[in-house]
Coordinates of C-alpha atoms in Angstrom, one line a residue:
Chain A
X1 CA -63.0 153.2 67.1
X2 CA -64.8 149.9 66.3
X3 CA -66.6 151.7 63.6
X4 CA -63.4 152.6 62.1
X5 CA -61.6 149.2 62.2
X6 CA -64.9 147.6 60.7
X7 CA -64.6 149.9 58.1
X8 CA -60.7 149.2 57.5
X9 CA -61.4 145.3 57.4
X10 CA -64.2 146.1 55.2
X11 CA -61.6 147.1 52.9
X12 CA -59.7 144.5 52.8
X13 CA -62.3 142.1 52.8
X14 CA -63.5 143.4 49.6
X15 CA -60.4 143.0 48.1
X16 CA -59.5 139.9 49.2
X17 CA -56.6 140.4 50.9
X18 CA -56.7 138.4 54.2
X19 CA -54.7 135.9 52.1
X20 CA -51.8 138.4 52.5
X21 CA -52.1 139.6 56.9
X22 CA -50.0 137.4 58.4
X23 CA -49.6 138.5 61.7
X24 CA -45.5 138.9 60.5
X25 CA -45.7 141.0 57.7
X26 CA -48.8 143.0 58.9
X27 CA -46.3 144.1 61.7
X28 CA -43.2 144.5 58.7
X29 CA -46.2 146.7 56.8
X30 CA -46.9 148.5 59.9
X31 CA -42.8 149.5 60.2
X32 CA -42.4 150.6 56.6
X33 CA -45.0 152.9 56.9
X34 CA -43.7 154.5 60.0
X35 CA -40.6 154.7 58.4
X36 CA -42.3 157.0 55.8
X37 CA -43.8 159.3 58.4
X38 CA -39.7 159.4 59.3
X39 CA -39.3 160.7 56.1
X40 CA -41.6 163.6 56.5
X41 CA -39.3 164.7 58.9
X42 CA -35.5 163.5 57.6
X43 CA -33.2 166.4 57.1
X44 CA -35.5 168.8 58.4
X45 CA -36.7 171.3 61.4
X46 CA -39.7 170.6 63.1
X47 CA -41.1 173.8 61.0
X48 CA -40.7 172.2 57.5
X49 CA -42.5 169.7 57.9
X50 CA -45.4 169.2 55.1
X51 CA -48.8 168.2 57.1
X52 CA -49.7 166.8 54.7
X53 CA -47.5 163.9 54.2
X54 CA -47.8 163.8 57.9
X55 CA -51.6 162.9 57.7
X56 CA -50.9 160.3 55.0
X57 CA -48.5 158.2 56.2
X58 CA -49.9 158.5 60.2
X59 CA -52.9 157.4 58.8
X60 CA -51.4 154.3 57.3
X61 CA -49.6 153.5 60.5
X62 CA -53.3 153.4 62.1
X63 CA -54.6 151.2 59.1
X64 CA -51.6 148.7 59.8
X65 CA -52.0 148.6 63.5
X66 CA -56.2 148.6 63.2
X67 CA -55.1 145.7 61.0
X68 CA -53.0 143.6 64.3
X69 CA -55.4 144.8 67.0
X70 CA -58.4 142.9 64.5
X71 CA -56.3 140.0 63.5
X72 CA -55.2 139.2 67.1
X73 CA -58.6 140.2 68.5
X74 CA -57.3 143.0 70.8
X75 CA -59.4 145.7 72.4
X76 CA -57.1 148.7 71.4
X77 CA -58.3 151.1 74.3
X78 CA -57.8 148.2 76.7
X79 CA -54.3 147.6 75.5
X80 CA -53.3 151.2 75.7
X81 CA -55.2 151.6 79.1
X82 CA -53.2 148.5 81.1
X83 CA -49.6 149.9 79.0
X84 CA -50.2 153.7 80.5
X85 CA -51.3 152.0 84.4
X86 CA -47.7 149.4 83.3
X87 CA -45.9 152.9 82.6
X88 CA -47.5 154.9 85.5
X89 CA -45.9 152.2 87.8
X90 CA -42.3 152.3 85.9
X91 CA -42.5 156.2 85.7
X92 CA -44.3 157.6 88.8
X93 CA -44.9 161.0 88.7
X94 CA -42.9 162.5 91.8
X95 CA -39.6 160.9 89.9
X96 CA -40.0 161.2 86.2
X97 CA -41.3 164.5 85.8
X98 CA -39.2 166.0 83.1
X99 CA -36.6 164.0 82.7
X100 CA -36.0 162.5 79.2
X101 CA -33.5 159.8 80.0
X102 CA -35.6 158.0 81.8
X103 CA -38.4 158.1 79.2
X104 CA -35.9 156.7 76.6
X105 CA -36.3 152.9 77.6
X106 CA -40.4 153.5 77.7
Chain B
X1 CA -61.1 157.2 70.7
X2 CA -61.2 160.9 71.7
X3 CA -61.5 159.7 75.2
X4 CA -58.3 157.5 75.1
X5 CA -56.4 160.0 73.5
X6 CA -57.4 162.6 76.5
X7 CA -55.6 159.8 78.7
X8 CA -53.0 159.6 77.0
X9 CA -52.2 163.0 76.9
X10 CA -53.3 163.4 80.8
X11 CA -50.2 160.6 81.3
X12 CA -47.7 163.1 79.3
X13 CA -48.7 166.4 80.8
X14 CA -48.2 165.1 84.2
X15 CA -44.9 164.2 83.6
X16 CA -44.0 167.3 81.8
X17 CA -42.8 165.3 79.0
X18 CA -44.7 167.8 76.3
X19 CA -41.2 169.5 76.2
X20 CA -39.3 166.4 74.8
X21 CA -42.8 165.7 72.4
X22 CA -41.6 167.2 68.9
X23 CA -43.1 165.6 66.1
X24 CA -39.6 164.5 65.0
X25 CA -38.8 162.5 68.1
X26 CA -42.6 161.4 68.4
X27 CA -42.1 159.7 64.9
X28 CA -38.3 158.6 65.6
X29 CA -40.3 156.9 68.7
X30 CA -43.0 155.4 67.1
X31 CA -40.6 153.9 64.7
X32 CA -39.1 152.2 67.3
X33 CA -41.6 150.9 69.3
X34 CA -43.3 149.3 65.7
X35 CA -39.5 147.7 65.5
X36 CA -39.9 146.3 68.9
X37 CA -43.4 144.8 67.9
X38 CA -41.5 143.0 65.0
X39 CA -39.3 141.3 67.2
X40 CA -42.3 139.4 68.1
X41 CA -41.9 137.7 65.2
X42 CA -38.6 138.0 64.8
X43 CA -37.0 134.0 63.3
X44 CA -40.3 132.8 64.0
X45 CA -43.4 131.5 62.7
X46 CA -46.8 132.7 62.7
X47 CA -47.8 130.2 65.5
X48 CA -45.2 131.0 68.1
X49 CA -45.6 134.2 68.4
X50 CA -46.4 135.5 72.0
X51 CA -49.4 137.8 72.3
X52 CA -48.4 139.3 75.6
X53 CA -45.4 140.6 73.5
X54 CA -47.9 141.8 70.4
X55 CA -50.2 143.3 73.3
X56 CA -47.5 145.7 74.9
X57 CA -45.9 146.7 71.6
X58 CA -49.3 147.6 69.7
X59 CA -50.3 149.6 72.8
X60 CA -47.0 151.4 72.9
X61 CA -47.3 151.7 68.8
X62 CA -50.9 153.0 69.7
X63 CA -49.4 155.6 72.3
X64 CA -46.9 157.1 69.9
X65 CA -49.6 157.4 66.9
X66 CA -52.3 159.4 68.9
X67 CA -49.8 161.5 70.8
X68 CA -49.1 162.3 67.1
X69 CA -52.3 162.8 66.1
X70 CA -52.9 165.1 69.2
X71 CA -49.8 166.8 68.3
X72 CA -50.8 168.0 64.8
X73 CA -54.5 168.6 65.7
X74 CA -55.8 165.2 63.7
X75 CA -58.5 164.1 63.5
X76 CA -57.8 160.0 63.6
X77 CA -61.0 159.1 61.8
X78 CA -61.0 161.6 59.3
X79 CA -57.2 160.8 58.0
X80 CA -57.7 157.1 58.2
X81 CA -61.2 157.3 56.3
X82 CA -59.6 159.9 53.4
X83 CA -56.8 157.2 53.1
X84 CA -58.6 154.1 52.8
X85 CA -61.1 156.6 50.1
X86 CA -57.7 157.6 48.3
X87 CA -56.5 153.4 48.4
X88 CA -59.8 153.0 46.7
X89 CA -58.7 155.1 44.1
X90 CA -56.1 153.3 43.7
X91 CA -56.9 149.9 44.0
X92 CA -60.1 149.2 42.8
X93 CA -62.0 146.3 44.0
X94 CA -62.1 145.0 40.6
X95 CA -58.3 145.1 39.9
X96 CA -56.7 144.3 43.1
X97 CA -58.6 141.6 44.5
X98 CA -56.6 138.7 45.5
X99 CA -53.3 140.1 44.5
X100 CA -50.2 141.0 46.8
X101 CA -48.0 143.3 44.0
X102 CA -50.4 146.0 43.4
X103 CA -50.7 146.2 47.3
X104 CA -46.6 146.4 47.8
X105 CA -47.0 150.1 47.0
X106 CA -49.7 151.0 49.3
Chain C
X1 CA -12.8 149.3 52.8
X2 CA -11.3 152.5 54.0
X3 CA -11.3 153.5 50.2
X4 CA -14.9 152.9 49.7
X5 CA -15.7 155.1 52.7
X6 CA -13.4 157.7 51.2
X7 CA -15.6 157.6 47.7
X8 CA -18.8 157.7 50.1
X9 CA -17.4 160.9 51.6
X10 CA -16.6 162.4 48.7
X11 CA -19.9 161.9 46.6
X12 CA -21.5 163.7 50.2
X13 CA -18.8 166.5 50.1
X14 CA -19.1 166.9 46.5
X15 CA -22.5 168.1 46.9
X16 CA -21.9 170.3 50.0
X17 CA -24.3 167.7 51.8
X18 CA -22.0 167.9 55.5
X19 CA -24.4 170.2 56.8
X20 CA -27.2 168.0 56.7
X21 CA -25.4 165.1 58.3
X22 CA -25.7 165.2 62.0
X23 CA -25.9 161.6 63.4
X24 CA -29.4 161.8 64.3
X25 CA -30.9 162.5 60.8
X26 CA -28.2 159.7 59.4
X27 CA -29.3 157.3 61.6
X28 CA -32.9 158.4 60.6
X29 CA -32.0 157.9 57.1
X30 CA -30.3 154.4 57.8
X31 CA -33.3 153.2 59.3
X32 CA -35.6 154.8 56.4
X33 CA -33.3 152.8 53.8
X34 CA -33.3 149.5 56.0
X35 CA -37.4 149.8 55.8
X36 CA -37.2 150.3 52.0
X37 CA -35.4 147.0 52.0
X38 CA -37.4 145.2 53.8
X39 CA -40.2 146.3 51.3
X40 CA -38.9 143.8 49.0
X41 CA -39.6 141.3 51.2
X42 CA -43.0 141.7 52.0
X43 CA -46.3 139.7 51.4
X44 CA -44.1 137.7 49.9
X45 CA -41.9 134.2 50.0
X46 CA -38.2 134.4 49.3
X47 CA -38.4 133.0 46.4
X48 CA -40.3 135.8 44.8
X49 CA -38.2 138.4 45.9
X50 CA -36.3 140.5 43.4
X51 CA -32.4 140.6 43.8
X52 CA -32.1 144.1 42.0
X53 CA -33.8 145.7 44.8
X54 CA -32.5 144.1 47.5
X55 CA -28.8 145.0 46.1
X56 CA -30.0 148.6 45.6
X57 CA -31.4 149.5 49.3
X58 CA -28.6 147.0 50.7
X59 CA -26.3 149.5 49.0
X60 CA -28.1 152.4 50.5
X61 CA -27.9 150.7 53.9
X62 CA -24.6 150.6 53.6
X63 CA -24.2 153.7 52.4
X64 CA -25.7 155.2 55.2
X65 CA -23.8 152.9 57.9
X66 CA -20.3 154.4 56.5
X67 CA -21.6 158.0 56.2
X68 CA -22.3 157.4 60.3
X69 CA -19.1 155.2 61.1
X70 CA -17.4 158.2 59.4
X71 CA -18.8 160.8 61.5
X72 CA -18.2 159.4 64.3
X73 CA -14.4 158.3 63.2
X74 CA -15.5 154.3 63.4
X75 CA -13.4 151.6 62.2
X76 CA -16.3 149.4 60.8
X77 CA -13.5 146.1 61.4
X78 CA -12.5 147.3 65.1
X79 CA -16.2 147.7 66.0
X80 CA -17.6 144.7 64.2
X81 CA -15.4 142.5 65.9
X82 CA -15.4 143.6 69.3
X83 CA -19.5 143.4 68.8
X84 CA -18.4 139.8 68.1
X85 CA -16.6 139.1 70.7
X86 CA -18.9 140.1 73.3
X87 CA -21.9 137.7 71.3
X88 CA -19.3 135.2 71.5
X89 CA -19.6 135.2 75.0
X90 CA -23.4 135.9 75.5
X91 CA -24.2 133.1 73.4
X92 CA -21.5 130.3 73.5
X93 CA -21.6 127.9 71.1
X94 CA -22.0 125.0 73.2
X95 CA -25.4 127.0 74.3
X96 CA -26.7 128.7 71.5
X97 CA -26.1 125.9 69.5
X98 CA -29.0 125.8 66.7
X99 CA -31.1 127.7 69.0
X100 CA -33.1 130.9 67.7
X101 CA -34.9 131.8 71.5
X102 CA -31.2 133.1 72.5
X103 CA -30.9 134.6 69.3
X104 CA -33.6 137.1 69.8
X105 CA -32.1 139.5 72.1
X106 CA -28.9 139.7 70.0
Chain D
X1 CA -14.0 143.7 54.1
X2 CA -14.5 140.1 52.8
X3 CA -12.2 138.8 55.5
X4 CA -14.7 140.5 57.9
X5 CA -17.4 138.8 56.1
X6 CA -15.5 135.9 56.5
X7 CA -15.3 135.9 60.3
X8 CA -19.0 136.9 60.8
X9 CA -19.8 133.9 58.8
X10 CA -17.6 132.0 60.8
X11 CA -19.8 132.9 63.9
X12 CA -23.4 132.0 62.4
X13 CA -21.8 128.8 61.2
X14 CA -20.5 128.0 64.8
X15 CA -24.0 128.5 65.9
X16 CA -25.9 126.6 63.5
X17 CA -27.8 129.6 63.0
X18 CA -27.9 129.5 59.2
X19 CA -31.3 127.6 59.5
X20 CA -32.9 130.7 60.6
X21 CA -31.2 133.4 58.2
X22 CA -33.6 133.4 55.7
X23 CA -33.3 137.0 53.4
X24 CA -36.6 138.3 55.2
X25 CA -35.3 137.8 58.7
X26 CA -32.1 138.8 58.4
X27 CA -33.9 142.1 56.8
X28 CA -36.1 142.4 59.8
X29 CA -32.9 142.1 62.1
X30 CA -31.4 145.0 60.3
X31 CA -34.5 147.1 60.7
X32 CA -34.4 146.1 64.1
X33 CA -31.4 147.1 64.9
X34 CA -31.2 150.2 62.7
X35 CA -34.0 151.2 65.2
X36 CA -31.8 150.2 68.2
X37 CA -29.3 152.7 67.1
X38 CA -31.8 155.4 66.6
X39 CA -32.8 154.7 70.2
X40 CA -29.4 156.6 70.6
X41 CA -30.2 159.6 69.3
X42 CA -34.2 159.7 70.5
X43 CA -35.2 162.3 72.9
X44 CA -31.1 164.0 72.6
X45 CA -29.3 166.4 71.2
X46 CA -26.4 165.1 69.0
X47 CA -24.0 166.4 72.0
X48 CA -25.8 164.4 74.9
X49 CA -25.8 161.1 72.4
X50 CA -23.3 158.0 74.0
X51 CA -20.6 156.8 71.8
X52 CA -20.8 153.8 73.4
X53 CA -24.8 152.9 72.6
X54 CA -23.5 154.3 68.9
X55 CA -20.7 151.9 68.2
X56 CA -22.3 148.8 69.8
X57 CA -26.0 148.9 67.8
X58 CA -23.8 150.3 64.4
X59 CA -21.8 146.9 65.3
X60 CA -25.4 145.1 65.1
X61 CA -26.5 146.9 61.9
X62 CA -23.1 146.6 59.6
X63 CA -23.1 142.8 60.8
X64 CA -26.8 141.9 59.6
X65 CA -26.1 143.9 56.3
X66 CA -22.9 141.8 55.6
X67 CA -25.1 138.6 56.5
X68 CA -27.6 139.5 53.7
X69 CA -24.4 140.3 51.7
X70 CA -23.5 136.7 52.0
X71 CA -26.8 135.5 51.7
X72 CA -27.2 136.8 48.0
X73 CA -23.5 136.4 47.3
X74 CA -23.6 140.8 47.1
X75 CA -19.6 141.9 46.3
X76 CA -20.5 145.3 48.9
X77 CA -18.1 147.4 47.3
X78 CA -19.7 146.8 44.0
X79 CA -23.6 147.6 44.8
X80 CA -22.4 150.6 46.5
X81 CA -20.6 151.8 44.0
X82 CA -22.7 151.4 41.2
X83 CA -25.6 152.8 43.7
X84 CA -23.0 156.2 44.0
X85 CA -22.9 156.6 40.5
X86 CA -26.7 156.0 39.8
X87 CA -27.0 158.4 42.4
X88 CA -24.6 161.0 41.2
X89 CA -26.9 160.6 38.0
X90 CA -29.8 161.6 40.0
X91 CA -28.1 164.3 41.7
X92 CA -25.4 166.0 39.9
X93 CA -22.9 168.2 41.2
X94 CA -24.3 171.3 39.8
X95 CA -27.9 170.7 40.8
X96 CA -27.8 169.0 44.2
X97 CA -25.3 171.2 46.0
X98 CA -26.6 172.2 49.1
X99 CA -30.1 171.4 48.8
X100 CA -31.5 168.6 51.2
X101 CA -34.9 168.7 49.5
X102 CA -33.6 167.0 46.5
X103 CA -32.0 164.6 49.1
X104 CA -34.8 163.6 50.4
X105 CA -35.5 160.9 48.0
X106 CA -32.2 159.2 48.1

């Protein structure tokens, strides 16, 4: 995973664009682009869905947040790994085994 | 990264939450969970932004993307590295160094 | 008002598009259009942003926000300013006075 | 509609919140709460979604896209009327009917 966000900031290193990555519009960035992986699914079922759009914009969404984890300094497996041990706590096993209504305010 | 993702699906499966885990919700999800990052910085500046807030809505940005990811068989680096090789394409170093507008359509 | 929703409606029946307009993939589509509006505000200051496209996804946004108020037999008026009301008492003006920390959770 | 506008202006200007309601913000408020009401629909069928949730974040979203209305001095019936018949351009009767693919681009 480090690999890959050294590449990403290689990127925009090259191109000079640190100018650009506030911390506020790297997060608006991050947004639009999940709104495009949205799209890939808008109006449709589950089995219409083109994979690859799916790819493409998913992998944008990574770039973006690879993009706040580096400019913030965050350890992105750390970060995951104390929200799942937060969520274990707020949805124990024994009580939130499927059931969706209480997943909706995760 | 493999690793993490195997927690993160460990997390779901024991809460038989795979049943709610469409790719249609998952992105739905994902897209709100990038919203709720932006309220970090929602009216503010830059400088008072509070990390704790950045940290729990990345990780839970994070969460969503993978269980995408896992959900379509994806392989994280391999998306991420064809996009940035395809943004290359598109923006070469040469042309879109130092400016914002080319990047607006990335 | 009411007359604009009833053009909206009928540029959607017109084209037989009902069937696709369950709340869920309206809302979806709201929140894609809200995204593309946003786009004209990123990377960049206001002062460089470009009015034709923010009246073009507003108009989209609003599009959208009818189509949904519609389906769900909404008076925009009655809703708005009951929504209002209740802010009215959340953040009182003596309190929220020139204050954007209240402001967040709105 | 523009006495609407009128009274939602009314309540920003109580608040002294005018300060913060640059075009960008208020943008990212909409997307925010265009996300909140999608929070209504995530995880559900259309039959298990609460009116309530619906009505209150729809509240939130038409009042942030009247406030960027005002902002830019936008006449709302007028950009979404000549946005209807750009669109009817795009999609005419004859072609569009029925077909969500096409609709996709909206």
């Amino acid at each position: 995973m480090k690999e890959l966000m050294k590449e990403i900031r290689q990127f925009t290193e090259d191109r000079d664009w640190d100018q650009f990555h506030n911390g506020k519009d790297l997060a608006l960035a991050l947004s639009i682009e999940a709104s495009e992986l949205n799209e890939a699914f808008l109006w449709k079922d589950a089995k219409d869905v083109k994979i690859e759009k799916v790819k493409e914009e998913l992998a944008d969404v990574f770039n973006y947040a690879f993009l706040i984890a580096d400019k913030y300094d965050l350890d992105v497996r750390e970060i995951v790994m104390a929200k799942l041990a937060k969520n274990a706590e707020k949805y124990p096993v024994d009580k939130a085994r499927g059931k969706s209504d209480k997943y909706t305010d995760l």
